[in-house]
Coordinates of N, CA and C and ligand atoms in Angstrom, one line a residue:
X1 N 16.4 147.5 -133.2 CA 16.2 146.2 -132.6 C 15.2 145.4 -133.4
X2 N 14.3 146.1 -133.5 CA 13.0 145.1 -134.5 C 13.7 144.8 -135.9
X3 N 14.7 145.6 -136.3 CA 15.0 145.3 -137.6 C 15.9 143.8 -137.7
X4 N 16.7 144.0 -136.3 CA 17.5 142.7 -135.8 C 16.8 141.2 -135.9
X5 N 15.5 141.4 -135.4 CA 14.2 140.3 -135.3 C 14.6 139.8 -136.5
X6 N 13.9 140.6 -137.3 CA 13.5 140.0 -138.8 C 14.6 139.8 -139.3
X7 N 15.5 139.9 -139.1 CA 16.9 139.3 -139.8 C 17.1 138.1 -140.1
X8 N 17.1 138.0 -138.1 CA 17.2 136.3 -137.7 C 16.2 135.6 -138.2
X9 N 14.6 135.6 -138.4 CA 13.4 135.3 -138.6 C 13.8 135.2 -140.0
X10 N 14.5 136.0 -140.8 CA 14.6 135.6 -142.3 C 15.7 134.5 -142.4
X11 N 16.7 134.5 -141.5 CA 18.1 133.8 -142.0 C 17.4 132.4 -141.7
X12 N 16.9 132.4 -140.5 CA 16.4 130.6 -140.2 C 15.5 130.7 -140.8
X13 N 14.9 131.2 -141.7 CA 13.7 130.7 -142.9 C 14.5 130.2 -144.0
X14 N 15.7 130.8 -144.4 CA 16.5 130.2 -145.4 C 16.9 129.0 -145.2
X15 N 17.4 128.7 -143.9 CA 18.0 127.7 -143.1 C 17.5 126.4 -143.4
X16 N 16.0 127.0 -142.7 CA 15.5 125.4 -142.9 C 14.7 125.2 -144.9
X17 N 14.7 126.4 -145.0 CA 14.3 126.0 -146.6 C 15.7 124.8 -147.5
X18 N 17.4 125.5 -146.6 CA 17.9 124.8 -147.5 C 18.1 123.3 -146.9
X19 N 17.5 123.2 -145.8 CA 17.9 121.6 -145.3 C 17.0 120.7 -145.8
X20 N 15.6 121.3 -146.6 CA 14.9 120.7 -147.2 C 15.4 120.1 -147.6
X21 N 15.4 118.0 -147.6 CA 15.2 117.5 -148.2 C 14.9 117.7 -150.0
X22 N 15.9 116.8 -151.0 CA 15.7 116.8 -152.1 C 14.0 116.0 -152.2
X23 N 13.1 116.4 -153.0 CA 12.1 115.4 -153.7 C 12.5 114.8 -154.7
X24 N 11.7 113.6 -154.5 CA 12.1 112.7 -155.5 C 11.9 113.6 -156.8
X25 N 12.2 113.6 -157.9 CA 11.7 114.1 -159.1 C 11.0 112.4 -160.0
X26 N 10.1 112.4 -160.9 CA 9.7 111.3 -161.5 C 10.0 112.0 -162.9
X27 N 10.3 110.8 -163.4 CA 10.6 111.0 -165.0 C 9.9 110.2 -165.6
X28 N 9.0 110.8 -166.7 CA 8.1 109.8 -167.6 C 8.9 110.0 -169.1
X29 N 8.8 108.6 -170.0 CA 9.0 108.2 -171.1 C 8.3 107.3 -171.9
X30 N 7.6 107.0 -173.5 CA 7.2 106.5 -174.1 C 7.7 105.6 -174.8
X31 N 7.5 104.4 -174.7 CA 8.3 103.6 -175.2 C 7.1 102.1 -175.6
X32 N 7.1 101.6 -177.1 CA 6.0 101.2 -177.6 C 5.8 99.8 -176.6
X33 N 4.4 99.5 -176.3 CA 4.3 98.5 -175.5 C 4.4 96.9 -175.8
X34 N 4.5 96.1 -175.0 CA 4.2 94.8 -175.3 C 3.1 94.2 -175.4
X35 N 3.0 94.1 -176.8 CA 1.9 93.3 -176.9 C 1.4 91.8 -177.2
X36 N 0.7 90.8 -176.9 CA 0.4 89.7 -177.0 C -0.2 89.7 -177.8
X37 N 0.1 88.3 -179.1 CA -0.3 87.9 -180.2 C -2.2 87.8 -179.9
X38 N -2.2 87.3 -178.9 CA -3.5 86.8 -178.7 C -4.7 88.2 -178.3
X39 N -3.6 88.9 -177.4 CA -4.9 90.1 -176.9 C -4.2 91.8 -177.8
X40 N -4.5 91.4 -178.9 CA -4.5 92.6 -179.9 C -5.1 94.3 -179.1
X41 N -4.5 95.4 -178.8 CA -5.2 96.4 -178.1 C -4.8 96.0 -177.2
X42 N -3.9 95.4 -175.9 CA -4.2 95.6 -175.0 C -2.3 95.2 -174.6
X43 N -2.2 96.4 -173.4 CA -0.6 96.4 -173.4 C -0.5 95.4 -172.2
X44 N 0.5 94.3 -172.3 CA 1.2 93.6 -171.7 C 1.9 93.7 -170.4
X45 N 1.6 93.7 -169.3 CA 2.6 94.1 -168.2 C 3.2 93.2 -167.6
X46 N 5.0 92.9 -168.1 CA 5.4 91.8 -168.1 C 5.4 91.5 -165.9
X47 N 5.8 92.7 -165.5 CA 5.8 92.9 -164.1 C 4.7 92.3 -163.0
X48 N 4.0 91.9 -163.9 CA 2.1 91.9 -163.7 C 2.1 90.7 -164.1
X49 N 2.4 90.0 -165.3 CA 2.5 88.6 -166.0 C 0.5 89.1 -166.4
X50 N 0.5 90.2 -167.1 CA -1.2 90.4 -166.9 C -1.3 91.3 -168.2
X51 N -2.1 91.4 -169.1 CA -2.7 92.5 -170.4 C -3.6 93.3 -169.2
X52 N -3.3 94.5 -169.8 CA -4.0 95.9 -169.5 C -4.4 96.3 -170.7
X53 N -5.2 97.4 -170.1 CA -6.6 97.7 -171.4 C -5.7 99.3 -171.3
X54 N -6.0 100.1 -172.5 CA -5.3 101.6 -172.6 C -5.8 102.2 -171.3
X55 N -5.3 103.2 -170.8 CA -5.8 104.0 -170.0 C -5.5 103.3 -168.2
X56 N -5.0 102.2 -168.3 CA -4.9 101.9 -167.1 C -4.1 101.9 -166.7
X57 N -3.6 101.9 -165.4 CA -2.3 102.1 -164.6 C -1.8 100.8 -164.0
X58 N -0.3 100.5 -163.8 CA 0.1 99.4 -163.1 C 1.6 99.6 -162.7
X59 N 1.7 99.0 -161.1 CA 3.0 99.1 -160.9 C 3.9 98.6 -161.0
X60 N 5.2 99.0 -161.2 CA 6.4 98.5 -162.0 C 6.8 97.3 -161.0
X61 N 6.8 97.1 -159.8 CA 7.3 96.5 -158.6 C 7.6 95.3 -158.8
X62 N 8.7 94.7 -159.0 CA 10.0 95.0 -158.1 C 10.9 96.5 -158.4
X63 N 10.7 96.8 -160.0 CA 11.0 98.2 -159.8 C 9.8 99.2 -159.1
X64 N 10.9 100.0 -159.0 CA 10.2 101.7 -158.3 C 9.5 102.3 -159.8
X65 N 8.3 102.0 -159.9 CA 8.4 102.7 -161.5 C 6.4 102.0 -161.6
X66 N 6.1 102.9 -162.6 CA 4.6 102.8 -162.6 C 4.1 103.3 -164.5
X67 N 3.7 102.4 -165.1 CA 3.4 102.4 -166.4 C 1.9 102.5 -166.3
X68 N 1.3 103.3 -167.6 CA -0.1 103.6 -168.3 C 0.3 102.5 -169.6
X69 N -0.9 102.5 -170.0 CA -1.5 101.7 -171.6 C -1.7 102.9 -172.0
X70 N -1.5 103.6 -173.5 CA -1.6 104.7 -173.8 C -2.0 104.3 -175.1
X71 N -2.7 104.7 -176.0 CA -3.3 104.2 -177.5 C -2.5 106.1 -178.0
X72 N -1.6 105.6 -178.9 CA -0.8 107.0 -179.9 C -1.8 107.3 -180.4
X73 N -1.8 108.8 -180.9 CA -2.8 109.7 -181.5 C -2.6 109.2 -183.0
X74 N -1.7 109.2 -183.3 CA -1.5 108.9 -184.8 C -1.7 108.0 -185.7
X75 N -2.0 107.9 -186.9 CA -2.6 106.9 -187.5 C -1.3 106.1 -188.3
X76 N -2.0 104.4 -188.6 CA -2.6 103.8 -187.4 C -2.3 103.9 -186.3
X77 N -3.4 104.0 -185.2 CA -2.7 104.3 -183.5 C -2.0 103.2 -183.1
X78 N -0.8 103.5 -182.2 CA 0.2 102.2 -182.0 C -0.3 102.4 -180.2
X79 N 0.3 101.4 -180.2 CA 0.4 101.1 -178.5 C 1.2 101.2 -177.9
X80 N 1.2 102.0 -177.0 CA 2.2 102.8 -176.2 C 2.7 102.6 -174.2
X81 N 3.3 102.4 -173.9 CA 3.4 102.6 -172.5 C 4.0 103.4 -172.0
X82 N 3.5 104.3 -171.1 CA 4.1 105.8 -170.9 C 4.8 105.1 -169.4
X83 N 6.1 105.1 -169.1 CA 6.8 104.9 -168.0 C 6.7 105.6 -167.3
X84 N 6.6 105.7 -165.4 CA 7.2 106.9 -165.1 C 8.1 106.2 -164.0
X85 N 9.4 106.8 -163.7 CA 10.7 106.5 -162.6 C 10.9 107.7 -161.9
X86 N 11.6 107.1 -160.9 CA 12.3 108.0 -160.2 C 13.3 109.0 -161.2
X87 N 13.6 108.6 -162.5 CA 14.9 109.2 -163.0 C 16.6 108.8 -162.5
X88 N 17.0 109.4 -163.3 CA 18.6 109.4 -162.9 C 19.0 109.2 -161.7
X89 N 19.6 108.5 -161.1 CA 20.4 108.4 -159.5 C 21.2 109.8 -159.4
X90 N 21.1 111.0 -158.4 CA 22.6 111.5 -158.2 C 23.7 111.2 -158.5
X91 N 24.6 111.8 -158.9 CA 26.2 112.0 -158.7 C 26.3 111.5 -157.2
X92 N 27.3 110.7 -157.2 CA 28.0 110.5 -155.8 C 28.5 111.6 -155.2
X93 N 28.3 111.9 -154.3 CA 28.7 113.1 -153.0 C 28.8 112.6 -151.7
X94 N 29.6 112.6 -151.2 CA 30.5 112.3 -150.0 C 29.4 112.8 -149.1
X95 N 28.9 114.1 -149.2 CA 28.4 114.8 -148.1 C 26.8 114.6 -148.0
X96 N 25.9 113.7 -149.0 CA 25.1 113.3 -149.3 C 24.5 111.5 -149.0
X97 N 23.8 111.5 -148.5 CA 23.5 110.0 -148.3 C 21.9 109.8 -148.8
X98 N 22.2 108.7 -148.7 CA 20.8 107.8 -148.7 C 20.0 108.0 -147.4
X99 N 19.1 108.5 -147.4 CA 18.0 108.4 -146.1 C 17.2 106.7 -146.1
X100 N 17.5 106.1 -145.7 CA 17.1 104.7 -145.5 C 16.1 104.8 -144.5
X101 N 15.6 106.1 -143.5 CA 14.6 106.2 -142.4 C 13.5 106.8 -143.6
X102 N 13.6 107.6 -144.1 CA 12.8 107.7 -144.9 C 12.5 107.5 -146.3
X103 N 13.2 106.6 -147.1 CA 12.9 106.0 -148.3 C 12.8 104.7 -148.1
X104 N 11.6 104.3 -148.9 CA 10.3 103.1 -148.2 C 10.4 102.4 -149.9
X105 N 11.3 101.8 -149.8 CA 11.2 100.8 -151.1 C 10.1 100.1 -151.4
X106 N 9.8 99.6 -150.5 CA 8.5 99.0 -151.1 C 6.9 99.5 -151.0
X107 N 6.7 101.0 -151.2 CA 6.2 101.9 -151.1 C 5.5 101.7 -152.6
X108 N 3.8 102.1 -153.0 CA 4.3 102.0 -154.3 C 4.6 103.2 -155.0
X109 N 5.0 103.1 -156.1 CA 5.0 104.4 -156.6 C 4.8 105.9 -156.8
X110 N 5.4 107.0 -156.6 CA 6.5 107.1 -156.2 C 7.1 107.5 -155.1
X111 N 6.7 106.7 -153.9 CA 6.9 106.7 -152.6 C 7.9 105.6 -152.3
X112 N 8.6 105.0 -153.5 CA 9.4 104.3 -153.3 C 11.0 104.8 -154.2
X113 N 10.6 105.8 -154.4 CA 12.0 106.5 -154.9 C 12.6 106.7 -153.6
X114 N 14.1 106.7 -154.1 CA 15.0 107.3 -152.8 C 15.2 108.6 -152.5
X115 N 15.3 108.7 -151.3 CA 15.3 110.5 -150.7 C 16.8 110.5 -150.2
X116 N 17.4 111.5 -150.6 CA 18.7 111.6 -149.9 C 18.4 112.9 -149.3
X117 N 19.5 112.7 -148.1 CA 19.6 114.4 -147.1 C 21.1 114.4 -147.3
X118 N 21.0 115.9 -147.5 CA 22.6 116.5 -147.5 C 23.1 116.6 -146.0
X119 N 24.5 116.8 -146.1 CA 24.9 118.0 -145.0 C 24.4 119.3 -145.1
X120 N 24.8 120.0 -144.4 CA 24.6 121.8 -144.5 C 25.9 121.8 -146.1
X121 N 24.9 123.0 -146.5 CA 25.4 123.5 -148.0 C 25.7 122.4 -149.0
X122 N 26.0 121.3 -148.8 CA 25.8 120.5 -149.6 C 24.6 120.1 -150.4
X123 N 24.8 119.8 -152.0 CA 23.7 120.1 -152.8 C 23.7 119.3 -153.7
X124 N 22.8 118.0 -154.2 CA 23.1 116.9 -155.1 C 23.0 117.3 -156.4
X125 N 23.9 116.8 -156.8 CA 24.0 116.7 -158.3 C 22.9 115.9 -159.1
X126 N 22.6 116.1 -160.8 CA 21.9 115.3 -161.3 C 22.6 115.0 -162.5
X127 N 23.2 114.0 -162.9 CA 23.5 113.8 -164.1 C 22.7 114.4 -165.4
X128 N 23.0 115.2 -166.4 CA 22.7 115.7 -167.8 C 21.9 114.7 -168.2
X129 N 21.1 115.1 -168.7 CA 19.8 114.7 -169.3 C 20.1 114.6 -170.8
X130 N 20.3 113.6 -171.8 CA 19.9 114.1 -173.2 C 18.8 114.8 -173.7
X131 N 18.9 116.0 -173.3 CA 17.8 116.8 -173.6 C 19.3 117.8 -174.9
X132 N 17.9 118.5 -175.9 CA 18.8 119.6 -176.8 C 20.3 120.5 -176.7
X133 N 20.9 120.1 -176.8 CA 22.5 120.8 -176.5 C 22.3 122.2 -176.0
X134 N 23.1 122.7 -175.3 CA 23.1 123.9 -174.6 C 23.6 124.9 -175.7
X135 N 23.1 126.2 -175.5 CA 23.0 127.4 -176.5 C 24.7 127.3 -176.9
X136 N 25.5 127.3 -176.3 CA 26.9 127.3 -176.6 C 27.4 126.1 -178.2
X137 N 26.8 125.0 -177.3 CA 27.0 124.0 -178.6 C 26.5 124.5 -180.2
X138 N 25.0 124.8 -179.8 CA 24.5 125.2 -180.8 C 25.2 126.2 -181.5
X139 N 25.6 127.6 -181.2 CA 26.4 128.1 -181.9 C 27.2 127.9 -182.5
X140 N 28.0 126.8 -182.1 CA 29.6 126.5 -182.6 C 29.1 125.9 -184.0
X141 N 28.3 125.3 -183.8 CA 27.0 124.0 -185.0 C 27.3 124.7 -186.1
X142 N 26.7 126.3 -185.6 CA 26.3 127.1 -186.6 C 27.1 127.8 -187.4
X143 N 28.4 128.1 -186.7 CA 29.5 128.5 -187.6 C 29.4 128.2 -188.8
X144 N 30.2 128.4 -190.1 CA 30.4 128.2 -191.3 C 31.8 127.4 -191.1
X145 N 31.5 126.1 -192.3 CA 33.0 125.5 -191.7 C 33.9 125.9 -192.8
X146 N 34.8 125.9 -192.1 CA 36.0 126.7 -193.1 C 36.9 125.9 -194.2
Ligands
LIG201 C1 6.3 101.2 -146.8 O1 5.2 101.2 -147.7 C2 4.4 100.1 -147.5 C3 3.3 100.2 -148.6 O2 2.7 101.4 -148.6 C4 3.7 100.2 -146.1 O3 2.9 99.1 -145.9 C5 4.9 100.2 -145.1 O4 4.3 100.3 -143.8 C6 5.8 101.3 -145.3 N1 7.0 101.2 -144.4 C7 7.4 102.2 -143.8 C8 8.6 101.9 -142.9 O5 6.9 103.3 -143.8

């Protein structure tokens, strides 16, 4: 009988682990900044219609998205703005929606990413990342061509 307990006590622990809600994931990228002829050193936030000084933060708004001023390590140091987004939209899934109760667009950053909730067992997709080819590719690479 007690072993019965803890069964149920584990299965609805999975339960609600898998109805968890997706989190947003944020994706940051470096991408060299804009800079004005006039204010030399200091990145441009067109979003802002304003120069920022390195090191400071500003919101992307009207996008969902939040940039730094970043001075590159390398010589000469360039000027940099490190993005960060929500990333990639899901794959469309039928059994997946948009939570519009709880994704707050004009939230700032990144409380303004979208949250979707599944159905039961339903599980969102994320589109492939250009990240490094998967080990399979690689090998074929490596063949010798004939
Ligand atoms: C959305 O976020 C804004 C800014 O933080 C806040 O003022 C507003 O109350 C939020 N709306 C909802 C529905 O949570």
């Amino acid at each position: 009988m007690k072993y019965l307990v803890v069964l149920a006590v584990l299965s609805l622990a999975f339960a609600a682990e898998e109805k968890e809600e997706e989190r947003p994931k944020t994706f940051r990228r470096l991408i060299p900044a804009d800079v004005l002829r006039d204010f030399p050193g200091m990145c441009f936030a067109s979003t802002r219609c304003a120069t920022v000084e390195p090191g400071q933060t500003w919101d992307l708004a009207p996008f969902c998205g939040r940039s730094t001023c970043v001075v590159s390590e390398d010589t000469p140091p360039r000027l940099l703005e490190l993005v960060e987004d929500c990333g990639p939209l899901p794959l469309a899934n039928d059994k997946c929606k948009l939570d519009t109760d709880k994704t707050n667009k004009t939230a700032p950053f990144p409380g303004c990413c979208p949250i979707f909730t599944c159905e039961d067992g339903a599980k969102l997709e994320y589109p492939e990342l250009p990240t490094p080819p998967p080990e399979e590719e690689k090998k074929e690479e490596e063949k010798p061509k004939v």
